[in-house]
Amino acid sequence: MFLPLLVSVDDTRYGAEHLLEGFTPDLAVAYSFGPPYGSRFVTWDDLDRLHLGRRTLRRVALDNLHRLLPKLRIDGQPPAPMLSFGGLESSVLLVDEVWVDLSRSVPGELVVGVPARDVVIFTGTGSRPGLAKVRRAVDRIFFAGGQHLLSQELLVWQDGWSAYQPGERLDALADPGPAGRTPPGDRAWGRRTVGAAAEPGREPYRWSSGGEPHPPTPARYRLPRQRTGDPGPAGWPEPPPPRRPARWRDRPGDAAG
């Protein structure tokens, strides 16, 4: 079975032999065999051997990802919950329906940090504590290091992902390529550059979830209910009501005054 996984454009483990598609300036989409996922990625030679087209591979991988969505959970409470998805949390960024839904539950626009393959933390632009918590979490994970680091940049959802810059309203990137950086190796973002079928003059491919929309996913991944109501832009999270000290409470049988 195939699944789409996000990889860092700076990761030297992925080269021209791998099928990669541009996603954001820091991230690309690769395709992994599995389970387990993440140890073996699809190459151009694999496509030839399996008689698969690139678009077919993308469609099959995205369908497989949707079939796993019932396992998706939200951990923690606002202002900065995290995803739980069995070590493949970053792949959920490729499922538009999830973010359309979650964007309705945060104050302002939805912002995510995706510092590692298995870490996605999100908040809203209207929550200063949430933004600070996301920023700290991302920086802490990069400081600690690890095998599957992705990006220190935050992303904002605006009917698509783009780089988040505080204080600016950004449109989704029209060209989410490597943004001027030169990644290790000539990977060309989905363009075949090796073998007899190389495509040196062709435009690089970009990730697109395209195709027919999938049916609504289960509501179980939505934000957990707060103690006193659902989260909303006016109070995220909504504080619990104050509790009176025990000595102020009415004793059984006392008449209301």
PDB file of C-alpha atoms in Angstrom:
ATOM      1  CA  MET A   1       0.000   0.000   0.000  1.00  0.00           C
ATOM      2  CA  PHE A   2       1.168   3.535  -0.732  1.00  0.00           C
ATOM      3  CA  LEU A   3       0.803   6.650   1.403  1.00  0.00           C
ATOM      4  CA  PRO A   4       1.898  10.245   0.742  1.00  0.00           C
ATOM      5  CA  LEU A   5       4.435  11.596   3.251  1.00  0.00           C
ATOM      6  CA  LEU A   6       5.902  15.052   3.693  1.00  0.00           C
ATOM      7  CA  VAL A   7       9.693  15.351   3.542  1.00  0.00           C
ATOM      8  CA  SER A   8      12.036  18.284   4.000  1.00  0.00           C
ATOM      9  CA  VAL A   9      13.553  19.786   0.862  1.00  0.00           C
ATOM     10  CA  ASP A  10      16.854  19.861   2.760  1.00  0.00           C
ATOM     11  CA  ASP A  11      16.878  16.128   3.485  1.00  0.00           C
ATOM     12  CA  THR A  12      19.711  14.595   1.470  1.00  0.00           C
ATOM     13  CA  ARG A  13      18.218  11.090   1.711  1.00  0.00           C
ATOM     14  CA  TYR A  14      15.884  11.886  -1.191  1.00  0.00           C
ATOM     15  CA  GLY A  15      17.387  12.440  -4.623  1.00  0.00           C
ATOM     16  CA  ALA A  16      16.625  12.561  -8.333  1.00  0.00           C
ATOM     17  CA  GLU A  17      15.632   8.887  -8.349  1.00  0.00           C
ATOM     18  CA  HIS A  18      12.656   9.573  -6.055  1.00  0.00           C
ATOM     19  CA  LEU A  19       9.289  10.880  -7.164  1.00  0.00           C
ATOM     20  CA  LEU A  20       8.854  14.130  -5.226  1.00  0.00           C
ATOM     21  CA  GLU A  21       6.208  16.817  -5.691  1.00  0.00           C
ATOM     22  CA  GLY A  22       6.531  20.392  -4.459  1.00  0.00           C
ATOM     23  CA  PHE A  23       4.253  21.340  -1.567  1.00  0.00           C
ATOM     24  CA  THR A  24       5.628  24.444   0.208  1.00  0.00           C
ATOM     25  CA  PRO A  25       9.017  26.200   0.117  1.00  0.00           C
ATOM     26  CA  ASP A  26      10.276  23.858   2.852  1.00  0.00           C
ATOM     27  CA  LEU A  27       8.364  20.671   2.096  1.00  0.00           C
ATOM     28  CA  ALA A  28       7.802  18.151  -0.677  1.00  0.00           C
ATOM     29  CA  VAL A  29       5.461  15.178  -1.006  1.00  0.00           C
ATOM     30  CA  ALA A  30       7.027  11.730  -1.345  1.00  0.00           C
ATOM     31  CA  TYR A  31       5.271   8.377  -1.640  1.00  0.00           C
ATOM     32  CA  SER A  32       6.061   5.561   0.751  1.00  0.00           C
ATOM     33  CA  PHE A  33       5.579   1.823   0.509  1.00  0.00           C
ATOM     34  CA  GLY A  34       4.209   0.241   3.645  1.00  0.00           C
ATOM     35  CA  PRO A  35       3.427  -0.654   6.231  1.00  0.00           C
ATOM     36  CA  PRO A  36       5.670   0.338   7.864  1.00  0.00           C
ATOM     37  CA  TYR A  37       5.701   3.743   6.207  1.00  0.00           C
ATOM     38  CA  GLY A  38       8.649   6.059   5.866  1.00  0.00           C
ATOM     39  CA  SER A  39      11.495   3.616   5.298  1.00  0.00           C
ATOM     40  CA  ARG A  40      11.037   2.929   1.570  1.00  0.00           C
ATOM     41  CA  PHE A  41       9.983   5.646  -0.868  1.00  0.00           C
ATOM     42  CA  VAL A  42       8.729   5.276  -4.426  1.00  0.00           C
ATOM     43  CA  THR A  43      11.269   5.883  -7.178  1.00  0.00           C
ATOM     44  CA  TRP A  44      10.779   6.454 -10.890  1.00  0.00           C
ATOM     45  CA  ASP A  45      12.023   2.910 -11.490  1.00  0.00           C
ATOM     46  CA  ASP A  46       9.292   1.640  -9.151  1.00  0.00           C
ATOM     47  CA  LEU A  47       6.665   3.361 -11.300  1.00  0.00           C
ATOM     48  CA  ASP A  48       8.024   1.623 -14.393  1.00  0.00           C
ATOM     49  CA  ARG A  49       8.191  -1.750 -12.666  1.00  0.00           C
ATOM     50  CA  LEU A  50       4.635  -1.455 -11.321  1.00  0.00           C
ATOM     51  CA  HIS A  51       3.273   0.053 -14.560  1.00  0.00           C
ATOM     52  CA  LEU A  52       1.866   2.996 -12.616  1.00  0.00           C
ATOM     53  CA  GLY A  53       1.423   6.576 -13.741  1.00  0.00           C
ATOM     54  CA  ARG A  54       2.244   9.450 -11.435  1.00  0.00           C
ATOM     55  CA  ARG A  55      -1.377  10.617 -11.235  1.00  0.00           C
ATOM     56  CA  THR A  56      -2.576   7.086 -10.512  1.00  0.00           C
ATOM     57  CA  LEU A  57      -0.034   6.760  -7.710  1.00  0.00           C
ATOM     58  CA  ARG A  58      -1.176  10.060  -6.216  1.00  0.00           C
ATOM     59  CA  ARG A  59      -4.847   9.085  -6.358  1.00  0.00           C
ATOM     60  CA  VAL A  60      -4.249   5.652  -4.814  1.00  0.00           C
ATOM     61  CA  ALA A  61      -2.044   7.083  -2.045  1.00  0.00           C
ATOM     62  CA  LEU A  62      -4.562   9.800  -1.172  1.00  0.00           C
ATOM     63  CA  ASP A  63      -7.415   7.275  -1.132  1.00  0.00           C
ATOM     64  CA  ASN A  64      -5.390   5.110   1.252  1.00  0.00           C
ATOM     65  CA  LEU A  65      -4.791   8.124   3.487  1.00  0.00           C
ATOM     66  CA  HIS A  66      -8.522   8.868   3.627  1.00  0.00           C
ATOM     67  CA  ARG A  67      -9.237   5.278   4.631  1.00  0.00           C
ATOM     68  CA  LEU A  68      -6.997   5.736   7.671  1.00  0.00           C
ATOM     69  CA  LEU A  69      -8.670   8.959   8.831  1.00  0.00           C
ATOM     70  CA  PRO A  70     -10.954   7.246  11.370  1.00  0.00           C
ATOM     71  CA  LYS A  71      -7.752   6.823  13.433  1.00  0.00           C
ATOM     72  CA  LEU A  72      -7.175  10.584  13.541  1.00  0.00           C
ATOM     73  CA  ARG A  73      -7.557  12.204  16.954  1.00  0.00           C
ATOM     74  CA  ILE A  74      -7.041  15.598  18.553  1.00  0.00           C
ATOM     75  CA  ASP A  75      -4.849  15.587  21.669  1.00  0.00           C
ATOM     76  CA  GLY A  76      -4.904  18.374  24.207  1.00  0.00           C
ATOM     77  CA  GLN A  77      -7.048  21.468  24.514  1.00  0.00           C
ATOM     78  CA  PRO A  78      -6.902  24.940  22.954  1.00  0.00           C
ATOM     79  CA  PRO A  79      -5.115  27.222  22.510  1.00  0.00           C
ATOM     80  CA  ALA A  80      -2.773  24.773  20.702  1.00  0.00           C
ATOM     81  CA  PRO A  81      -4.020  21.178  20.306  1.00  0.00           C
ATOM     82  CA  MET A  82      -2.034  18.521  18.465  1.00  0.00           C
ATOM     83  CA  LEU A  83      -2.922  15.788  15.995  1.00  0.00           C
ATOM     84  CA  SER A  84      -2.561  12.101  16.805  1.00  0.00           C
ATOM     85  CA  PHE A  85      -2.301   9.819  13.760  1.00  0.00           C
ATOM     86  CA  GLY A  86       0.051   6.939  14.461  1.00  0.00           C
ATOM     87  CA  GLY A  87       3.304   8.651  13.539  1.00  0.00           C
ATOM     88  CA  LEU A  88       2.019  10.019  10.214  1.00  0.00           C
ATOM     89  CA  GLU A  89       0.553  13.261  11.546  1.00  0.00           C
ATOM     90  CA  SER A  90       2.184  15.503   8.938  1.00  0.00           C
ATOM     91  CA  SER A  91       0.463  13.605   6.104  1.00  0.00           C
ATOM     92  CA  VAL A  92      -2.868  14.977   7.341  1.00  0.00           C
ATOM     93  CA  LEU A  93      -1.848  18.364   5.892  1.00  0.00           C
ATOM     94  CA  LEU A  94      -2.655  16.795   2.509  1.00  0.00           C
ATOM     95  CA  VAL A  95      -6.316  16.200   3.417  1.00  0.00           C
ATOM     96  CA  ASP A  96      -8.092  19.482   2.693  1.00  0.00           C
ATOM     97  CA  GLU A  97     -11.392  18.419   4.254  1.00  0.00           C
ATOM     98  CA  VAL A  98      -9.840  18.124   7.703  1.00  0.00           C
ATOM     99  CA  TRP A  99      -8.513  21.684   7.632  1.00  0.00           C
ATOM    100  CA  VAL A 100     -11.673  23.175   6.185  1.00  0.00           C
ATOM    101  CA  ASP A 101     -13.476  21.657   9.161  1.00  0.00           C
ATOM    102  CA  LEU A 102     -10.917  22.565  11.832  1.00  0.00           C
ATOM    103  CA  SER A 103     -10.579  26.129  10.523  1.00  0.00           C
ATOM    104  CA  ARG A 104     -14.135  26.776  11.713  1.00  0.00           C
ATOM    105  CA  SER A 105     -13.100  25.984  15.286  1.00  0.00           C
ATOM    106  CA  VAL A 106     -10.214  28.417  15.755  1.00  0.00           C
ATOM    107  CA  PRO A 107     -10.175  32.205  16.208  1.00  0.00           C
ATOM    108  CA  GLY A 108      -8.980  33.859  13.013  1.00  0.00           C
ATOM    109  CA  GLU A 109      -7.150  31.829  10.404  1.00  0.00           C
ATOM    110  CA  LEU A 110      -5.801  28.380  11.155  1.00  0.00           C
ATOM    111  CA  VAL A 111      -2.029  28.169  11.672  1.00  0.00           C
ATOM    112  CA  VAL A 112      -0.024  24.954  12.005  1.00  0.00           C
ATOM    113  CA  GLY A 113       3.475  23.992  12.981  1.00  0.00           C
ATOM    114  CA  VAL A 114       4.824  20.821  11.391  1.00  0.00           C
ATOM    115  CA  PRO A 115       8.349  20.444  12.759  1.00  0.00           C
ATOM    116  CA  ALA A 116       8.524  16.666  12.307  1.00  0.00           C
ATOM    117  CA  ARG A 117       6.786  13.836  10.500  1.00  0.00           C
ATOM    118  CA  ASP A 118       4.889  12.855  13.637  1.00  0.00           C
ATOM    119  CA  VAL A 119       4.159  16.335  15.046  1.00  0.00           C
ATOM    120  CA  VAL A 120       1.416  18.750  13.967  1.00  0.00           C
ATOM    121  CA  ILE A 121       0.297  21.468  16.377  1.00  0.00           C
ATOM    122  CA  PHE A 122      -2.266  24.107  15.439  1.00  0.00           C
ATOM    123  CA  THR A 123      -3.966  27.273  16.630  1.00  0.00           C
ATOM    124  CA  GLY A 124      -5.647  30.407  15.257  1.00  0.00           C
ATOM    125  CA  THR A 125      -4.237  33.803  14.321  1.00  0.00           C
ATOM    126  CA  GLY A 126      -6.604  35.325  16.881  1.00  0.00           C
ATOM    127  CA  SER A 127      -4.935  33.501  19.778  1.00  0.00           C
ATOM    128  CA  ARG A 128      -1.661  35.077  20.899  1.00  0.00           C
ATOM    129  CA  PRO A 129      -1.076  32.390  23.541  1.00  0.00           C
ATOM    130  CA  GLY A 130      -1.740  29.734  20.906  1.00  0.00           C
ATOM    131  CA  LEU A 131       0.707  31.229  18.408  1.00  0.00           C
ATOM    132  CA  ALA A 132       3.366  31.522  21.111  1.00  0.00           C
ATOM    133  CA  LYS A 133       2.839  27.900  22.146  1.00  0.00           C
ATOM    134  CA  VAL A 134       3.078  26.647  18.550  1.00  0.00           C
ATOM    135  CA  ARG A 135       6.253  28.661  17.971  1.00  0.00           C
ATOM    136  CA  ARG A 136       7.877  27.308  21.148  1.00  0.00           C
ATOM    137  CA  ALA A 137       6.925  23.722  20.319  1.00  0.00           C
ATOM    138  CA  VAL A 138       8.429  23.930  16.829  1.00  0.00           C
ATOM    139  CA  ASP A 139      11.655  25.540  18.047  1.00  0.00           C
ATOM    140  CA  ARG A 140      12.004  23.019  20.877  1.00  0.00           C
ATOM    141  CA  ILE A 141      11.692  20.045  18.514  1.00  0.00           C
ATOM    142  CA  PHE A 142      14.269  21.463  16.101  1.00  0.00           C
ATOM    143  CA  PHE A 143      16.635  22.178  18.979  1.00  0.00           C
ATOM    144  CA  ALA A 144      16.314  18.560  20.144  1.00  0.00           C
ATOM    145  CA  GLY A 145      16.953  17.233  16.615  1.00  0.00           C
ATOM    146  CA  GLY A 146      15.774  13.971  15.111  1.00  0.00           C
ATOM    147  CA  GLN A 147      15.626  11.837  11.972  1.00  0.00           C
ATOM    148  CA  HIS A 148      12.430  13.162  10.458  1.00  0.00           C
ATOM    149  CA  LEU A 149      12.521  16.926  10.954  1.00  0.00           C
ATOM    150  CA  LEU A 150      10.436  18.897   8.469  1.00  0.00           C
ATOM    151  CA  SER A 151      10.081  22.683   8.797  1.00  0.00           C
ATOM    152  CA  GLN A 152      10.602  25.478  11.307  1.00  0.00           C
ATOM    153  CA  GLU A 153       8.207  27.711   9.377  1.00  0.00           C
ATOM    154  CA  LEU A 154       4.551  27.996  10.368  1.00  0.00           C
ATOM    155  CA  LEU A 155       1.834  27.540   7.739  1.00  0.00           C
ATOM    156  CA  VAL A 156      -1.540  29.260   7.462  1.00  0.00           C
ATOM    157  CA  TRP A 157      -4.628  27.696   5.890  1.00  0.00           C
ATOM    158  CA  GLN A 158      -6.373  29.914   3.311  1.00  0.00           C
ATOM    159  CA  ASP A 159      -8.064  27.353   1.064  1.00  0.00           C
ATOM    160  CA  GLY A 160      -4.567  25.944   0.728  1.00  0.00           C
ATOM    161  CA  TRP A 161      -1.302  26.187   2.655  1.00  0.00           C
ATOM    162  CA  SER A 162       1.055  29.153   2.569  1.00  0.00           C
ATOM    163  CA  ALA A 163       3.839  30.494   4.757  1.00  0.00           C
ATOM    164  CA  TYR A 164       2.543  32.332   7.812  1.00  0.00           C
ATOM    165  CA  GLN A 165       3.932  35.797   8.454  1.00  0.00           C
ATOM    166  CA  PRO A 166       2.529  37.549  11.522  1.00  0.00           C
ATOM    167  CA  GLY A 167       0.664  40.729  10.742  1.00  0.00           C
ATOM    168  CA  GLU A 168       0.186  39.982   7.054  1.00  0.00           C
ATOM    169  CA  ARG A 169      -2.718  38.398   5.245  1.00  0.00           C
ATOM    170  CA  LEU A 170      -1.273  36.072   2.645  1.00  0.00           C
ATOM    171  CA  ASP A 171      -2.851  34.401  -0.315  1.00  0.00           C
ATOM    172  CA  ALA A 172      -2.043  30.740  -0.957  1.00  0.00           C
ATOM    173  CA  LEU A 173       1.266  30.398  -2.773  1.00  0.00           C
ATOM    174  CA  ALA A 174       0.833  30.280  -6.516  1.00  0.00           C
ATOM    175  CA  ASP A 175       4.173  28.541  -6.879  1.00  0.00           C
ATOM    176  CA  PRO A 176       5.092  26.616  -3.720  1.00  0.00           C
ATOM    177  CA  GLY A 177       8.499  25.543  -4.989  1.00  0.00           C
ATOM    178  CA  PRO A 178      11.854  25.691  -3.209  1.00  0.00           C
ATOM    179  CA  ALA A 179      11.690  29.534  -3.020  1.00  0.00           C
ATOM    180  CA  GLY A 180      15.125  30.211  -4.414  1.00  0.00           C
ATOM    181  CA  ARG A 181      16.964  27.669  -2.313  1.00  0.00           C
ATOM    182  CA  THR A 182      18.931  24.909  -4.037  1.00  0.00           C
ATOM    183  CA  PRO A 183      18.027  21.585  -2.443  1.00  0.00           C
ATOM    184  CA  PRO A 184      20.676  18.857  -2.415  1.00  0.00           C
ATOM    185  CA  GLY A 185      20.605  17.042  -5.747  1.00  0.00           C
ATOM    186  CA  ASP A 186      18.561  17.727  -8.871  1.00  0.00           C
ATOM    187  CA  ARG A 187      15.196  16.474  -7.650  1.00  0.00           C
ATOM    188  CA  ALA A 188      13.072  18.687  -9.913  1.00  0.00           C
ATOM    189  CA  TRP A 189       9.918  18.246  -7.844  1.00  0.00           C
ATOM    190  CA  GLY A 190       8.194  15.409  -9.655  1.00  0.00           C
ATOM    191  CA  ARG A 191       9.928  15.756 -13.010  1.00  0.00           C
ATOM    192  CA  ARG A 192      11.804  12.655 -14.110  1.00  0.00           C
ATOM    193  CA  THR A 193      15.452  13.605 -14.518  1.00  0.00           C
ATOM    194  CA  VAL A 194      17.046  10.162 -14.704  1.00  0.00           C
ATOM    195  CA  GLY A 195      16.823   7.295 -17.173  1.00  0.00           C
ATOM    196  CA  ALA A 196      15.696   7.091 -20.794  1.00  0.00           C
ATOM    197  CA  ALA A 197      12.349   8.749 -20.042  1.00  0.00           C
ATOM    198  CA  ALA A 198      13.871  11.878 -18.456  1.00  0.00           C
ATOM    199  CA  GLU A 199      11.852  15.078 -18.884  1.00  0.00           C
ATOM    200  CA  PRO A 200      14.439  17.877 -18.687  1.00  0.00           C
ATOM    201  CA  GLY A 201      12.220  20.485 -20.331  1.00  0.00           C
ATOM    202  CA  ARG A 202       8.980  19.786 -18.532  1.00  0.00           C
ATOM    203  CA  GLU A 203       7.481  21.970 -15.785  1.00  0.00           C
ATOM    204  CA  PRO A 204       7.955  20.408 -12.338  1.00  0.00           C
ATOM    205  CA  TYR A 205       4.877  18.751 -10.891  1.00  0.00           C
ATOM    206  CA  ARG A 206       3.223  20.241  -7.826  1.00  0.00           C
ATOM    207  CA  TRP A 207       1.118  18.446  -5.277  1.00  0.00           C
ATOM    208  CA  SER A 208      -2.615  18.747  -5.814  1.00  0.00           C
ATOM    209  CA  SER A 209      -5.280  16.833  -3.929  1.00  0.00           C
ATOM    210  CA  GLY A 210      -7.509  17.321  -7.042  1.00  0.00           C
ATOM    211  CA  GLY A 211     -10.097  14.887  -8.309  1.00  0.00           C
ATOM    212  CA  GLU A 212     -13.464  14.049  -6.814  1.00  0.00           C
ATOM    213  CA  PRO A 213     -14.011  15.207  -3.228  1.00  0.00           C
ATOM    214  CA  HIS A 214     -14.058  12.474  -0.635  1.00  0.00           C
ATOM    215  CA  PRO A 215     -17.106  11.891   1.540  1.00  0.00           C
ATOM    216  CA  PRO A 216     -17.169  13.726   4.879  1.00  0.00           C
ATOM    217  CA  THR A 217     -14.783  12.250   7.398  1.00  0.00           C
ATOM    218  CA  PRO A 218     -15.953  11.159  10.843  1.00  0.00           C
ATOM    219  CA  ALA A 219     -16.481  13.955  13.350  1.00  0.00           C
ATOM    220  CA  ARG A 220     -14.187  12.263  15.875  1.00  0.00           C
ATOM    221  CA  TYR A 221     -11.169  14.350  14.859  1.00  0.00           C
ATOM    222  CA  ARG A 222     -12.864  17.642  15.721  1.00  0.00           C
ATOM    223  CA  LEU A 223     -11.783  19.722  18.681  1.00  0.00           C
ATOM    224  CA  PRO A 224     -12.729  18.236  22.042  1.00  0.00           C
ATOM    225  CA  ARG A 225     -15.660  19.885  23.748  1.00  0.00           C
ATOM    226  CA  GLN A 226     -14.775  22.404  26.439  1.00  0.00           C
ATOM    227  CA  ARG A 227     -16.097  22.087  29.977  1.00  0.00           C
ATOM    228  CA  THR A 228     -18.630  24.862  29.519  1.00  0.00           C
ATOM    229  CA  GLY A 229     -19.257  24.788  25.799  1.00  0.00           C
ATOM    230  CA  ASP A 230     -17.674  24.543  22.384  1.00  0.00           C
ATOM    231  CA  PRO A 231     -14.628  26.669  21.603  1.00  0.00           C
ATOM    232  CA  GLY A 232     -15.245  29.743  19.525  1.00  0.00           C
ATOM    233  CA  PRO A 233     -13.583  32.969  18.396  1.00  0.00           C
ATOM    234  CA  ALA A 234     -14.925  34.928  21.381  1.00  0.00           C
ATOM    235  CA  GLY A 235     -13.405  32.666  24.015  1.00  0.00           C
ATOM    236  CA  TRP A 236     -10.775  30.101  23.016  1.00  0.00           C
ATOM    237  CA  PRO A 237     -10.625  28.253  25.307  1.00  0.00           C
ATOM    238  CA  GLU A 238     -13.704  29.219  27.257  1.00  0.00           C
ATOM    239  CA  PRO A 239     -12.752  29.424  30.938  1.00  0.00           C
ATOM    240  CA  PRO A 240     -14.653  27.277  33.419  1.00  0.00           C
ATOM    241  CA  PRO A 241     -17.005  29.126  35.775  1.00  0.00           C
ATOM    242  CA  PRO A 242     -15.435  30.242  39.070  1.00  0.00           C
ATOM    243  CA  ARG A 243     -15.973  27.912  41.992  1.00  0.00           C
ATOM    244  CA  ARG A 244     -17.019  29.283  45.366  1.00  0.00           C
ATOM    245  CA  PRO A 245     -14.905  28.258  48.344  1.00  0.00           C
ATOM    246  CA  ALA A 246     -16.431  25.401  50.316  1.00  0.00           C
ATOM    247  CA  ARG A 247     -17.154  27.617  53.330  1.00  0.00           C
ATOM    248  CA  TRP A 248     -19.460  29.768  51.184  1.00  0.00           C
ATOM    249  CA  ARG A 249     -21.616  26.948  49.967  1.00  0.00           C
ATOM    250  CA  ASP A 250     -25.132  26.624  51.339  1.00  0.00           C
ATOM    251  CA  ARG A 251     -25.612  23.820  53.816  1.00  0.00           C
ATOM    252  CA  PRO A 252     -28.341  21.261  53.101  1.00  0.00           C
ATOM    253  CA  GLY A 253     -31.662  22.563  54.381  1.00  0.00           C
ATOM    254  CA  ASP A 254     -30.662  26.247  54.346  1.00  0.00           C
ATOM    255  CA  ALA A 255     -33.416  28.387  52.918  1.00  0.00           C
ATOM    256  CA  ALA A 256     -32.651  30.574  49.964  1.00  0.00           C
ATOM    257  CA  GLY A 257     -32.448  34.100  51.200  1.00  0.00           C
TER     258      GLY A 257
END
